[in-house]
Coordinates of C-alpha atoms in Angstrom, one line a residue:
M1 CA -56.1 -10.1 -48.6
W2 CA -54.2 -7.9 -46.1
K3 CA -57.4 -5.8 -45.3
Y4 CA -59.0 -8.8 -43.6
C5 CA -55.9 -9.3 -41.4
L6 CA -54.9 -5.8 -40.2
S7 CA -56.4 -3.7 -37.5
W8 CA -55.4 -0.9 -35.1
D9 CA -54.9 -1.7 -31.4
D10 CA -57.0 0.0 -28.7
K11 CA -54.6 2.9 -28.4
H12 CA -54.3 3.4 -32.1
D13 CA -50.5 3.1 -31.8
N14 CA -49.9 -0.3 -33.3
I15 CA -51.0 -2.3 -36.3
I16 CA -51.9 -5.9 -35.4
A17 CA -51.8 -8.7 -38.0
K18 CA -54.3 -11.5 -37.2
L19 CA -55.8 -14.2 -39.3
P20 CA -59.6 -14.2 -39.0
R21 CA -61.0 -17.5 -37.9
D22 CA -64.3 -17.1 -39.9
R23 CA -62.6 -16.4 -43.2
K24 CA -60.3 -18.4 -45.5
L25 CA -57.8 -16.5 -47.5
S26 CA -58.2 -17.0 -51.2
E27 CA -54.5 -16.5 -51.9
P28 CA -51.3 -16.3 -49.8
L29 CA -50.3 -13.0 -48.3
K30 CA -47.5 -11.1 -50.1
R31 CA -45.1 -8.6 -48.6
R32 CA -45.3 -6.3 -51.6
T33 CA -49.0 -5.7 -51.2
L34 CA -48.7 -4.7 -47.6
D35 CA -47.7 -1.0 -48.1
A36 CA -50.9 -0.2 -50.1
Q37 CA -53.1 -1.5 -47.3
L38 CA -51.1 0.5 -44.7
R39 CA -51.6 3.6 -46.7
A40 CA -55.3 2.9 -46.8
M41 CA -55.3 2.7 -43.0
D42 CA -53.3 6.0 -42.7
A43 CA -50.5 3.9 -41.2
E44 CA -47.8 4.3 -43.9
K45 CA -45.5 6.4 -41.6
L46 CA -45.4 3.8 -38.8
F47 CA -42.2 1.8 -38.1
L48 CA -42.4 -1.6 -39.7
H49 CA -41.1 -4.7 -37.9
E50 CA -39.9 -6.6 -40.9
Q51 CA -39.0 -9.8 -39.1
D52 CA -42.5 -9.9 -37.6
I53 CA -44.1 -9.4 -41.0
I54 CA -42.2 -12.3 -42.4
Q55 CA -43.1 -14.4 -39.3
F56 CA -46.8 -13.6 -39.8
I57 CA -46.8 -14.4 -43.5
E58 CA -45.2 -17.8 -42.8
A59 CA -47.6 -18.5 -39.9
T60 CA -50.6 -17.9 -42.3
L61 CA -49.2 -20.3 -44.8
G62 CA -49.1 -23.1 -42.2
E63 CA -52.1 -21.8 -40.3
F64 CA -50.1 -21.8 -37.1
P65 CA -51.6 -20.6 -33.9
D66 CA -49.5 -17.4 -34.0
A67 CA -51.4 -16.3 -37.0
Y68 CA -54.7 -16.4 -35.1
E69 CA -53.3 -14.9 -31.9
G70 CA -52.1 -11.7 -33.6
I71 CA -48.6 -10.2 -34.2
R72 CA -47.6 -6.6 -34.1
I73 CA -46.1 -5.6 -37.4
A74 CA -46.1 -1.8 -37.3
Q75 CA -45.6 0.7 -34.5
R76 CA -46.1 4.4 -34.0
L77 CA -42.8 5.8 -32.6
D78 CA -42.1 9.3 -31.3
A79 CA -39.0 11.2 -32.5
Q80 CA -35.8 10.1 -30.8
I81 CA -33.1 12.2 -29.2
Q82 CA -29.6 11.0 -28.8
V83 CA -26.8 12.9 -27.1
E84 CA -23.2 12.1 -27.8
L85 CA -20.0 13.4 -26.1
S86 CA -16.7 13.6 -28.0
Q87 CA -13.2 15.1 -27.9
A88 CA -12.8 14.3 -24.2
D89 CA -16.1 15.8 -23.3
M90 CA -15.3 19.1 -25.1
L91 CA -18.1 18.7 -27.6
A92 CA -21.7 17.6 -27.2
S93 CA -23.9 16.7 -30.2
I94 CA -27.6 16.0 -30.5
T95 CA -28.9 13.6 -33.1
I96 CA -32.7 13.6 -33.9
V97 CA -34.3 10.6 -35.5
G98 CA -37.5 11.5 -37.3
S99 CA -40.8 10.1 -35.8
Y100 CA -42.6 7.1 -37.3
G101 CA -46.1 8.7 -37.1
G102 CA -45.5 9.8 -33.5
N103 CA -44.8 13.1 -31.8
S104 CA -42.1 15.3 -33.1
V105 CA -39.3 16.6 -30.9
S106 CA -40.2 19.5 -28.5
G107 CA -38.0 22.1 -26.8
H108 CA -38.8 20.4 -23.5
D109 CA -37.5 17.1 -24.8
I110 CA -34.2 18.7 -25.9
V111 CA -33.7 20.4 -22.6
Q112 CA -34.5 17.2 -20.7
A113 CA -32.0 15.2 -22.9
L114 CA -29.3 17.7 -22.1
A115 CA -30.0 17.5 -18.4
Q116 CA -30.0 13.7 -18.4
N117 CA -26.5 13.7 -19.9
Q118 CA -25.4 16.5 -17.5
I119 CA -24.6 19.0 -20.3
K120 CA -24.2 22.2 -18.3
K121 CA -21.6 24.5 -19.9
G122 CA -21.0 26.0 -23.3
I123 CA -24.5 25.4 -24.6
N124 CA -25.3 27.2 -27.9
K125 CA -28.9 28.4 -27.9
L126 CA -28.9 29.1 -31.6
A127 CA -27.8 25.5 -32.2
L128 CA -30.6 24.2 -30.0
K129 CA -33.1 26.3 -32.0
K130 CA -31.8 24.8 -35.2
V131 CA -32.1 21.3 -33.7
L132 CA -35.7 22.0 -32.9
V133 CA -36.6 23.4 -36.3
K134 CA -34.7 20.7 -38.3
G135 CA -36.1 18.0 -36.0
N136 CA -39.6 18.8 -36.9
Q137 CA -38.9 18.7 -40.6
L138 CA -37.4 15.2 -40.6
S139 CA -39.2 12.4 -42.4
A140 CA -39.7 9.0 -40.7
G141 CA -36.3 7.6 -39.7
Q142 CA -34.3 10.5 -41.1
R143 CA -31.4 11.7 -38.9
F144 CA -30.0 15.1 -38.2
T145 CA -26.9 15.8 -36.0
Q146 CA -25.9 19.1 -34.6
V147 CA -23.1 20.2 -32.2
V148 CA -25.0 22.1 -29.4
A149 CA -22.3 22.6 -26.7
A150 CA -18.6 23.2 -26.7
G151 CA -16.2 23.3 -23.8
K152 CA -13.4 25.8 -23.5
Q153 CA -9.8 24.9 -23.5
P154 CA -7.7 26.4 -20.7
V155 CA -5.5 29.4 -21.6
N156 CA -2.1 28.7 -20.3
G157 CA -0.3 31.4 -18.3
E158 CA 2.5 33.4 -19.9
D159 CA 6.0 33.1 -18.7
A160 CA 7.6 36.0 -16.8
R161 CA 9.3 38.5 -19.0
F162 CA 12.1 40.9 -18.6
I163 CA 11.2 44.4 -20.0
P164 CA 14.3 46.6 -20.6
L165 CA 13.7 50.2 -19.6
V166 CA 16.8 51.5 -21.4
E167 CA 18.1 51.2 -24.9
D168 CA 20.9 48.9 -25.6
I169 CA 24.2 50.6 -26.5
T170 CA 25.1 47.8 -29.0
K171 CA 22.0 48.6 -31.0
R172 CA 22.1 52.4 -31.0
I173 CA 25.6 53.8 -30.5
L174 CA 27.5 55.1 -33.5
R175 CA 24.9 54.2 -36.1
P176 CA 25.0 56.6 -39.1
Q177 CA 22.2 59.1 -38.8
Q178 CA 20.2 61.0 -41.4
S179 CA 21.6 64.3 -42.5
H180 CA 19.8 67.5 -41.2
E181 CA 18.9 68.5 -44.8
N182 CA 16.5 65.6 -44.9
D183 CA 17.6 64.7 -48.4
G184 CA 17.8 61.0 -47.9
K185 CA 21.5 61.0 -47.4
V186 CA 23.4 59.6 -44.5
D187 CA 25.8 61.8 -42.5
M188 CA 28.8 59.5 -41.8
R189 CA 30.1 61.9 -39.2
N190 CA 26.9 61.9 -37.1
L191 CA 27.1 58.5 -35.4
G192 CA 24.4 59.1 -32.8
Q193 CA 24.4 59.9 -29.1
T194 CA 26.0 57.7 -26.5
I195 CA 23.4 56.0 -24.3
S196 CA 24.0 56.3 -20.5
V197 CA 22.1 55.9 -17.2
E198 CA 22.4 57.6 -13.8
E199 CA 22.8 56.0 -10.4
G200 CA 19.4 54.7 -9.1
Q201 CA 17.8 54.8 -12.6
P202 CA 15.5 51.8 -13.3
V203 CA 17.0 49.8 -16.1
M204 CA 14.7 46.7 -16.3
R205 CA 11.3 45.6 -15.1
L206 CA 10.1 42.1 -14.4
E207 CA 6.6 41.3 -15.7
P208 CA 5.5 38.3 -13.5
A209 CA 4.2 35.1 -14.9
T210 CA 0.4 34.8 -15.2
P211 CA -1.6 31.9 -13.8
G212 CA -3.7 31.4 -17.0
L213 CA -7.4 30.9 -17.3
A214 CA -9.2 27.7 -16.5
G215 CA -11.2 25.8 -19.1
F216 CA -14.2 23.5 -18.8
T217 CA -15.9 20.6 -20.4
V218 CA -19.5 20.6 -21.5
Q219 CA -20.4 18.7 -18.3
G220 CA -18.9 21.4 -16.2
R221 CA -15.6 19.7 -15.3
V222 CA -12.9 22.4 -14.7
I223 CA -9.7 22.0 -16.7
A224 CA -6.8 23.7 -14.9
P225 CA -4.4 25.8 -17.0
K226 CA -0.7 25.5 -17.0
P227 CA 0.8 28.4 -15.2
G228 CA 3.6 30.4 -16.7
K229 CA 7.1 29.9 -15.6
D230 CA 8.2 32.5 -13.1
K231 CA 11.6 34.2 -13.0
S232 CA 13.4 36.5 -10.7
L233 CA 15.4 39.6 -11.3
K234 CA 19.1 39.3 -10.8
G235 CA 21.5 42.1 -10.4
G236 CA 24.5 42.3 -12.7
K237 CA 27.6 44.3 -12.8
G238 CA 26.6 47.8 -11.8
T239 CA 22.9 46.9 -11.2
E240 CA 20.8 45.6 -8.3
V241 CA 17.2 44.7 -7.4
S242 CA 15.4 47.8 -6.0
T243 CA 14.9 47.8 -2.3
T244 CA 11.5 49.4 -2.6
N245 CA 10.2 47.4 -5.6
P246 CA 11.3 43.8 -6.2
L247 CA 10.1 44.0 -9.8
L248 CA 12.6 46.7 -10.7
L249 CA 16.4 46.5 -11.5
V250 CA 18.2 49.8 -10.9
A251 CA 21.7 51.1 -11.7
T252 CA 24.1 51.3 -8.9
K253 CA 26.4 53.7 -10.8
P254 CA 26.4 55.9 -13.8
G255 CA 27.6 54.4 -17.1
T256 CA 26.6 52.6 -20.3
P257 CA 23.8 50.0 -20.1
L258 CA 24.4 46.6 -21.7
I259 CA 21.5 44.1 -22.0
K260 CA 22.7 40.4 -21.8
H261 CA 20.5 37.4 -21.3
G262 CA 17.8 39.0 -19.1
V263 CA 20.3 41.0 -17.1
V264 CA 21.3 44.7 -17.5
E265 CA 24.9 45.6 -16.7
V266 CA 26.2 49.1 -16.4
D267 CA 29.9 49.3 -17.3
D268 CA 32.5 51.8 -18.3
A269 CA 33.5 50.7 -21.7
L270 CA 37.1 51.1 -22.8
V271 CA 37.3 54.1 -25.1
M272 CA 40.1 54.7 -27.6
T273 CA 40.6 57.2 -30.4
E274 CA 42.2 54.6 -32.7
V275 CA 44.0 51.3 -32.8
S276 CA 47.3 51.5 -34.7
V277 CA 51.0 50.8 -34.3
A278 CA 51.1 53.5 -31.6
T279 CA 48.6 51.6 -29.4
G280 CA 49.6 48.0 -30.2
H281 CA 47.2 45.1 -30.4
V282 CA 44.1 45.4 -28.1
S283 CA 42.5 42.6 -26.0
F284 CA 39.8 43.8 -23.6
N285 CA 37.5 41.9 -21.3
G286 CA 34.5 44.1 -21.9
D287 CA 33.1 46.5 -24.5
L288 CA 35.3 48.5 -26.7
L289 CA 34.6 51.9 -28.2
I290 CA 37.0 53.1 -30.9
T291 CA 36.1 56.6 -32.1
G292 CA 38.5 56.5 -35.1
N293 CA 39.9 53.7 -37.2
I294 CA 41.4 50.2 -36.7
E295 CA 44.5 50.4 -39.0
S296 CA 46.2 47.8 -41.1
G297 CA 47.8 44.8 -39.4
M298 CA 46.2 45.4 -36.0
V299 CA 44.5 42.7 -33.9
V300 CA 41.6 43.7 -31.7
K301 CA 39.7 41.3 -29.4
A302 CA 36.9 42.1 -27.0
A303 CA 34.8 39.9 -24.6
G304 CA 31.9 42.3 -25.2
S305 CA 31.0 44.4 -28.2
I306 CA 33.2 46.5 -30.5
T307 CA 32.1 49.8 -31.9
V308 CA 34.3 51.5 -34.5
G309 CA 33.5 55.1 -35.5
G310 CA 35.7 55.0 -38.6
F311 CA 37.1 52.2 -40.8
I312 CA 38.5 48.7 -40.2
E313 CA 41.3 48.3 -42.7
S314 CA 43.1 44.9 -43.2
A315 CA 42.9 44.1 -39.5
N316 CA 41.8 41.1 -37.4
V317 CA 38.8 42.1 -35.3
Q318 CA 37.0 39.6 -33.0
A319 CA 34.2 40.1 -30.5
K320 CA 31.9 37.9 -28.5
D321 CA 29.0 40.4 -29.0
D322 CA 28.2 42.7 -31.9
I323 CA 30.7 44.6 -34.1
I324 CA 29.4 47.9 -35.3
V325 CA 31.4 49.9 -37.8
G326 CA 30.4 53.5 -38.6
K327 CA 32.1 53.5 -42.0
G328 CA 33.5 50.6 -43.9
I329 CA 35.4 47.3 -43.7
I330 CA 38.2 47.2 -46.2
G331 CA 40.7 44.5 -47.2
H332 CA 42.4 43.0 -50.2
N333 CA 43.3 39.5 -51.6
V334 CA 46.2 37.7 -50.1
G335 CA 48.0 34.7 -51.6
E336 CA 46.8 32.3 -54.2
E337 CA 44.0 30.7 -52.2
D338 CA 41.8 33.9 -52.4
A339 CA 42.3 34.7 -48.7
R340 CA 41.5 38.2 -47.4
S341 CA 43.7 40.5 -45.4
C342 CA 40.8 41.8 -43.3
V343 CA 39.1 39.4 -40.9
V344 CA 36.0 40.4 -38.8
Q345 CA 34.4 37.8 -36.6
S346 CA 31.5 38.2 -34.2
N347 CA 29.4 35.9 -32.0
G348 CA 26.7 38.5 -32.4
S349 CA 26.0 40.6 -35.5
I350 CA 28.1 42.7 -37.8
V351 CA 26.8 46.2 -38.9
A352 CA 28.7 48.5 -41.3
S353 CA 28.2 50.9 -44.2
Y354 CA 30.0 48.5 -46.6
A355 CA 32.6 45.7 -46.8
Q356 CA 34.9 44.7 -49.5
F357 CA 37.6 42.1 -49.9
A358 CA 37.2 40.9 -46.3
E359 CA 36.4 37.7 -44.4
L360 CA 33.2 38.3 -42.4
S361 CA 31.8 35.8 -39.9
A362 CA 28.8 36.4 -37.6
R363 CA 26.8 34.0 -35.5
K364 CA 23.7 36.3 -36.0
D365 CA 23.0 38.9 -38.8
I366 CA 25.2 40.9 -41.1
E367 CA 23.8 44.3 -42.0
L368 CA 25.4 46.5 -44.7
Q369 CA 24.1 49.5 -46.5
L370 CA 26.1 50.4 -49.6
H371 CA 27.7 47.2 -50.9
C372 CA 29.2 43.8 -50.1
M373 CA 31.9 43.4 -52.7
N374 CA 34.2 40.3 -53.1
N375 CA 33.9 39.2 -49.6
N376 CA 34.0 35.6 -48.2
L377 CA 31.1 35.9 -45.9
R378 CA 29.3 33.5 -43.4
C379 CA 26.5 34.4 -41.0
G380 CA 24.0 32.3 -39.0
G381 CA 21.2 34.8 -39.3
D382 CA 20.1 37.1 -42.2
L383 CA 22.3 39.0 -44.7
T384 CA 20.9 42.4 -45.7
V385 CA 22.7 44.8 -48.2
V386 CA 20.2 47.6 -48.4
D387 CA 20.2 51.3 -47.5
P388 CA 17.3 52.8 -45.6
Q389 CA 15.7 54.1 -48.8
Q390 CA 16.2 50.8 -50.6
R391 CA 18.0 52.6 -53.4
T392 CA 21.5 51.2 -53.1
G393 CA 22.9 47.9 -51.8
T394 CA 25.0 45.6 -54.1
L395 CA 25.9 42.1 -53.2
S396 CA 28.6 41.0 -55.7
G397 CA 31.6 38.8 -56.0
G398 CA 33.0 36.3 -53.5
T399 CA 30.9 33.8 -51.6
A400 CA 28.1 34.3 -49.1
L401 CA 27.0 31.4 -46.9
V402 CA 23.8 32.7 -45.1
G403 CA 21.9 30.8 -42.4
G404 CA 18.7 32.7 -43.0
R405 CA 17.4 35.2 -45.5
V406 CA 19.3 37.2 -48.1
C407 CA 18.1 40.7 -49.2
C408 CA 19.9 43.2 -51.4
V409 CA 19.0 45.8 -54.0
S410 CA 21.3 44.4 -56.7
L411 CA 22.6 40.8 -56.9
G412 CA 25.8 40.5 -58.9
V413 CA 27.3 43.3 -61.0
E414 CA 27.9 44.2 -64.6
G415 CA 31.2 42.8 -65.9
D416 CA 30.5 39.1 -65.1
T417 CA 32.0 39.0 -61.7
A418 CA 31.3 35.5 -60.3
T419 CA 29.0 35.6 -57.2
L420 CA 27.9 32.6 -55.1
V421 CA 25.1 33.1 -52.6
H422 CA 24.2 30.0 -50.6
G423 CA 20.9 30.8 -48.8
F424 CA 19.5 29.0 -45.8
Y425 CA 22.6 26.9 -45.5
R426 CA 21.4 25.6 -42.1
Y427 CA 19.0 23.5 -44.2
A428 CA 21.5 20.5 -44.4
G429 CA 21.8 20.4 -40.6
L430 CA 18.1 20.7 -40.1
K431 CA 17.5 17.8 -42.5
E432 CA 19.9 15.7 -40.4
K433 CA 17.9 16.6 -37.3
Q434 CA 14.7 15.7 -39.1
Q435 CA 16.1 12.2 -39.9
Q436 CA 17.2 11.8 -36.3
L437 CA 13.6 12.5 -35.2
K438 CA 12.2 10.1 -37.8
D439 CA 14.6 7.4 -36.5
A440 CA 13.6 8.1 -32.9
Y441 CA 9.9 7.8 -33.9
S442 CA 10.6 4.5 -35.8
Q443 CA 12.5 3.2 -32.8
A444 CA 9.7 4.0 -30.5
Q445 CA 7.2 2.2 -32.8
A446 CA 9.6 -0.8 -33.0
E447 CA 9.9 -1.0 -29.2
T448 CA 6.1 -0.9 -29.0
M449 CA 5.8 -3.8 -31.4
A450 CA 8.4 -5.8 -29.4
V451 CA 6.2 -5.4 -26.2
I452 CA 3.1 -6.6 -28.2
R453 CA 5.0 -9.7 -29.4
K454 CA 6.1 -10.3 -25.8
E455 CA 2.5 -10.1 -24.6
L456 CA 1.4 -12.5 -27.3
E457 CA 4.0 -15.0 -26.3
L458 CA 2.9 -14.7 -22.6
K459 CA -0.7 -15.4 -23.6
K460 CA 0.4 -18.7 -25.2
T461 CA 1.9 -19.8 -21.9
P462 CA -0.6 -21.7 -19.7
K463 CA -1.8 -19.5 -16.8
S464 CA -0.4 -22.0 -14.2
E465 CA 3.1 -21.5 -15.6
R466 CA 3.0 -17.7 -16.0
D467 CA 5.1 -15.4 -13.9
P468 CA 2.5 -13.5 -11.8
N469 CA 4.3 -10.2 -12.4
A470 CA 4.9 -10.6 -16.1
Q471 CA 1.6 -9.1 -17.3
Q472 CA 2.0 -6.1 -15.0
E473 CA 5.5 -5.5 -16.4
I474 CA 4.2 -5.7 -19.9
D475 CA 1.4 -3.2 -19.1
T476 CA 3.9 -0.8 -17.7
L477 CA 6.1 -1.1 -20.8
K478 CA 3.1 -0.6 -23.1
A479 CA 2.1 2.6 -21.3
Q480 CA 5.7 3.9 -21.4
N481 CA 6.1 3.0 -25.1
S482 CA 2.8 4.6 -26.0
E483 CA 3.9 7.8 -24.3
A484 CA 7.2 7.6 -26.1
V485 CA 5.6 7.1 -29.5
A486 CA 3.2 10.0 -28.9
S487 CA 6.0 12.3 -27.8
A488 CA 8.3 11.3 -30.7
Q489 CA 5.5 11.9 -33.2
A490 CA 4.6 15.3 -31.7
E491 CA 8.2 16.4 -31.8
L492 CA 8.7 15.3 -35.4
E493 CA 5.5 17.0 -36.6
A494 CA 6.4 20.3 -34.8
F495 CA 9.9 20.2 -36.3
E496 CA 8.6 19.6 -39.8
A497 CA 6.1 22.4 -39.5
E498 CA 8.9 24.8 -38.4
L499 CA 11.1 23.6 -41.2
E500 CA 8.4 24.4 -43.7
R501 CA 8.0 27.9 -42.2
L502 CA 11.7 28.5 -42.4
L503 CA 11.7 27.6 -46.1
T504 CA 9.1 30.2 -46.8
V505 CA 10.9 33.0 -45.0
N506 CA 14.6 32.2 -45.8
T507 CA 14.7 33.3 -49.4
I508 CA 17.2 35.2 -51.6
E509 CA 15.8 38.4 -52.8
A510 CA 17.1 41.2 -55.1
L511 CA 14.8 44.2 -54.9
K512 CA 15.8 45.8 -58.3
Q513 CA 18.4 43.8 -60.3
V514 CA 19.9 40.3 -60.9
H515 CA 23.1 40.2 -63.0
T516 CA 24.8 37.3 -64.8
R517 CA 27.3 34.8 -63.4
V518 CA 25.3 34.7 -60.1
T519 CA 25.0 31.3 -58.6
V520 CA 22.1 30.8 -56.2
Q521 CA 22.3 27.8 -54.0
F522 CA 20.0 26.1 -51.5
G523 CA 21.2 22.8 -50.0
D524 CA 22.7 20.8 -52.9
E525 CA 20.7 22.6 -55.6
K526 CA 22.3 25.4 -57.7
M527 CA 20.9 27.8 -60.2
I528 CA 23.3 29.9 -62.4
I529 CA 21.9 33.1 -64.0
K530 CA 22.9 33.6 -67.6
R531 CA 21.0 36.8 -68.5
A532 CA 20.5 39.9 -66.4
T533 CA 17.0 40.7 -65.3
G534 CA 15.0 42.9 -63.0
A535 CA 14.0 42.2 -59.4
G536 CA 14.2 38.5 -58.4
N537 CA 13.1 36.3 -55.5
F538 CA 14.5 32.8 -55.2
V539 CA 12.8 30.2 -53.0
F540 CA 13.5 26.6 -52.2
N541 CA 10.9 23.9 -51.6
Q542 CA 13.3 21.1 -50.6
Y543 CA 13.2 19.7 -54.2
E544 CA 14.1 22.6 -56.5
I545 CA 14.9 26.3 -56.6
R546 CA 12.2 28.5 -58.0
A547 CA 13.0 31.9 -59.4
N548 CA 10.2 34.4 -59.2
T549 CA 11.7 36.7 -61.9
A550 CA 11.1 37.8 -65.5
M551 CA 13.7 35.2 -66.6
K552 CA 12.9 32.4 -69.0
A553 CA 14.1 28.8 -68.7
E554 CA 16.9 29.4 -71.2
D555 CA 18.2 32.3 -69.0
I556 CA 19.3 30.0 -66.2
T557 CA 21.3 26.8 -65.7
L558 CA 20.4 24.2 -63.1
E559 CA 23.5 22.2 -61.8
P560 CA 22.8 18.6 -60.9
H561 CA 24.0 17.6 -57.5

C-alpha cells in the first residue's frame, strides 16, 4: 500500500507521504513494510523522521486532512561536521557524521569548519587527511572522531644556577689514590693533591634564569610561561663579584676553595700534623686538616670540615661539614651497654677506608671501602661499604640505621655475628607526613561541605529576610575552599609519588654474599636470614620485605610487628 502514498519532492531530496484522494487503501499502512518500498525507490539511505511516519499512519487510519496534504517522512542529509574544543582549548577534535544519501564530506568543508571555530594553531595535516578519508567511508549516521589540532604547553624558564669553576676540597683532598702499578690496589700513602686557587682566579659562574618559551591554544591564544627564579652572585670570605663580569665570582686571595650553599669561600685551613696529648683537644671555627692521626682520648671539633690523613682511634670527632679519613676509624666496646670508645659525628658525610667498634653519625652519606665491623651507625643518606673494584666491602655486626640506600659486597660474616640493618628508616617520618597531608585534604573537603550546607540554609531563607552580603561571602568562601582542596590534593599526590620513588631506590643490597644472623628491617617489618646465600637485594613495598635472592622461604624468618 505504501507505493500509492510515497513520492519524491521536486528537488528529489525528500520523500513525501500523501494519501491519494482517488484511491481507497485496501488495508492499513504498517511501519514494517515501509523499508521495502523505500528500497524500491532508491531512498533507503535517507534519514527517516520516525515521529512523522507514525503521525502519517495514524492520519490515514482516521482519514484526517494531514494525510491528504502530505507529510515529509524521509530526508536526504549531507554529511555533518562537528568541531569540539577540550582541555582548556588545548585540543580540537572533528566528528564526522555519515551522510543520509547526501554529499560526503570534502576538504573544503573541513577547512571551513576549522575556520568557523577559529582553529588556527597546532593543526595536524595528516589527521585532517585521515578525517577526509574516514569521513567518506562512513555509512549513514555513523560517527568518526579524530583529534586534528593540539596546542602547546608553555615551557617554564629554568632557575638561575651557580656553576662552580673549582673543585671542592671536601670532595677531593686526601682521598686514597690508585697505586702507580695499576694493579687495582689503593696506595694509602698517596692521598691526592691539595686543591688551591690564586688571587683573581674565577671560582664560580652564575648562569642566569631563562624566561621560558610561550605556549598557545589551538585558537591561537598565547600562554605565557613562568620565568625562572633569578639569583645574584654574592661574595664570601676570600671571594668577590668580578668588577668586569657580574656573572663571575673571583678569589681575592690565594688559598683553599670551599663550596657552601651557592657561595665559594677561600680560606686558609688549620693544618696540624697530629692531635695527641701534646697538642691537647682541638676546637676550630673553620676547616681542619690533620696530616697524621687523631690519637686515643682526644676531642676534635670543627665548624667546617675535618680531613685526617691517618687514623682516628678511640677519639671524639665532630664536624659541621664532611669528615674524611685517609685510613681507618678504630674503637672498642666500653661498658655493659655496648657503647663505643670512638665517636665520629658529621652534619655532612663521613668517608673512610674502614671503621670498626665505633659510633658513626652522619646527616648525609657514610662511605667505607674495606669493612664496617661492629659499629653503631646512623646516617641520613646512603651507606656504602664497597671498594672501587667491588671486590671487598663487608658490613657486619652492630646496628646500622640508614636513611637511604644500603650497598655492600658482603652482608654479615661467617661465625654468626648478629647484624641489624635498618634501611630507609626515614620511612616512619614520611608516613607521618603523608597522614598529615591526608588530614589536611580531608579538612579542606570538610570545610567545603560546611560552606555548601551554609548556602543551602541561606536558600531556605526568604529573599526579603536575607543579608544582601551573605551570598557574596559564601561565593568567596567556596572559591577559597575549592582552591584549598585542589592544593591539598596536588600536594598529597606529589608526596605519595615521591614516597613510591624512594621505596624503589632505597633498598638493601649485598653484591656477593648474605650471611646468617643478619636482620633486615624496613619500618616495623623485619626479616632474619637463617642460611647463607649469594648476592641479595631486599626491597620494601610498604607491606612486606621482599628478598630477591636464591633463598627459600624456610631460609628466612619474618618477625611480626
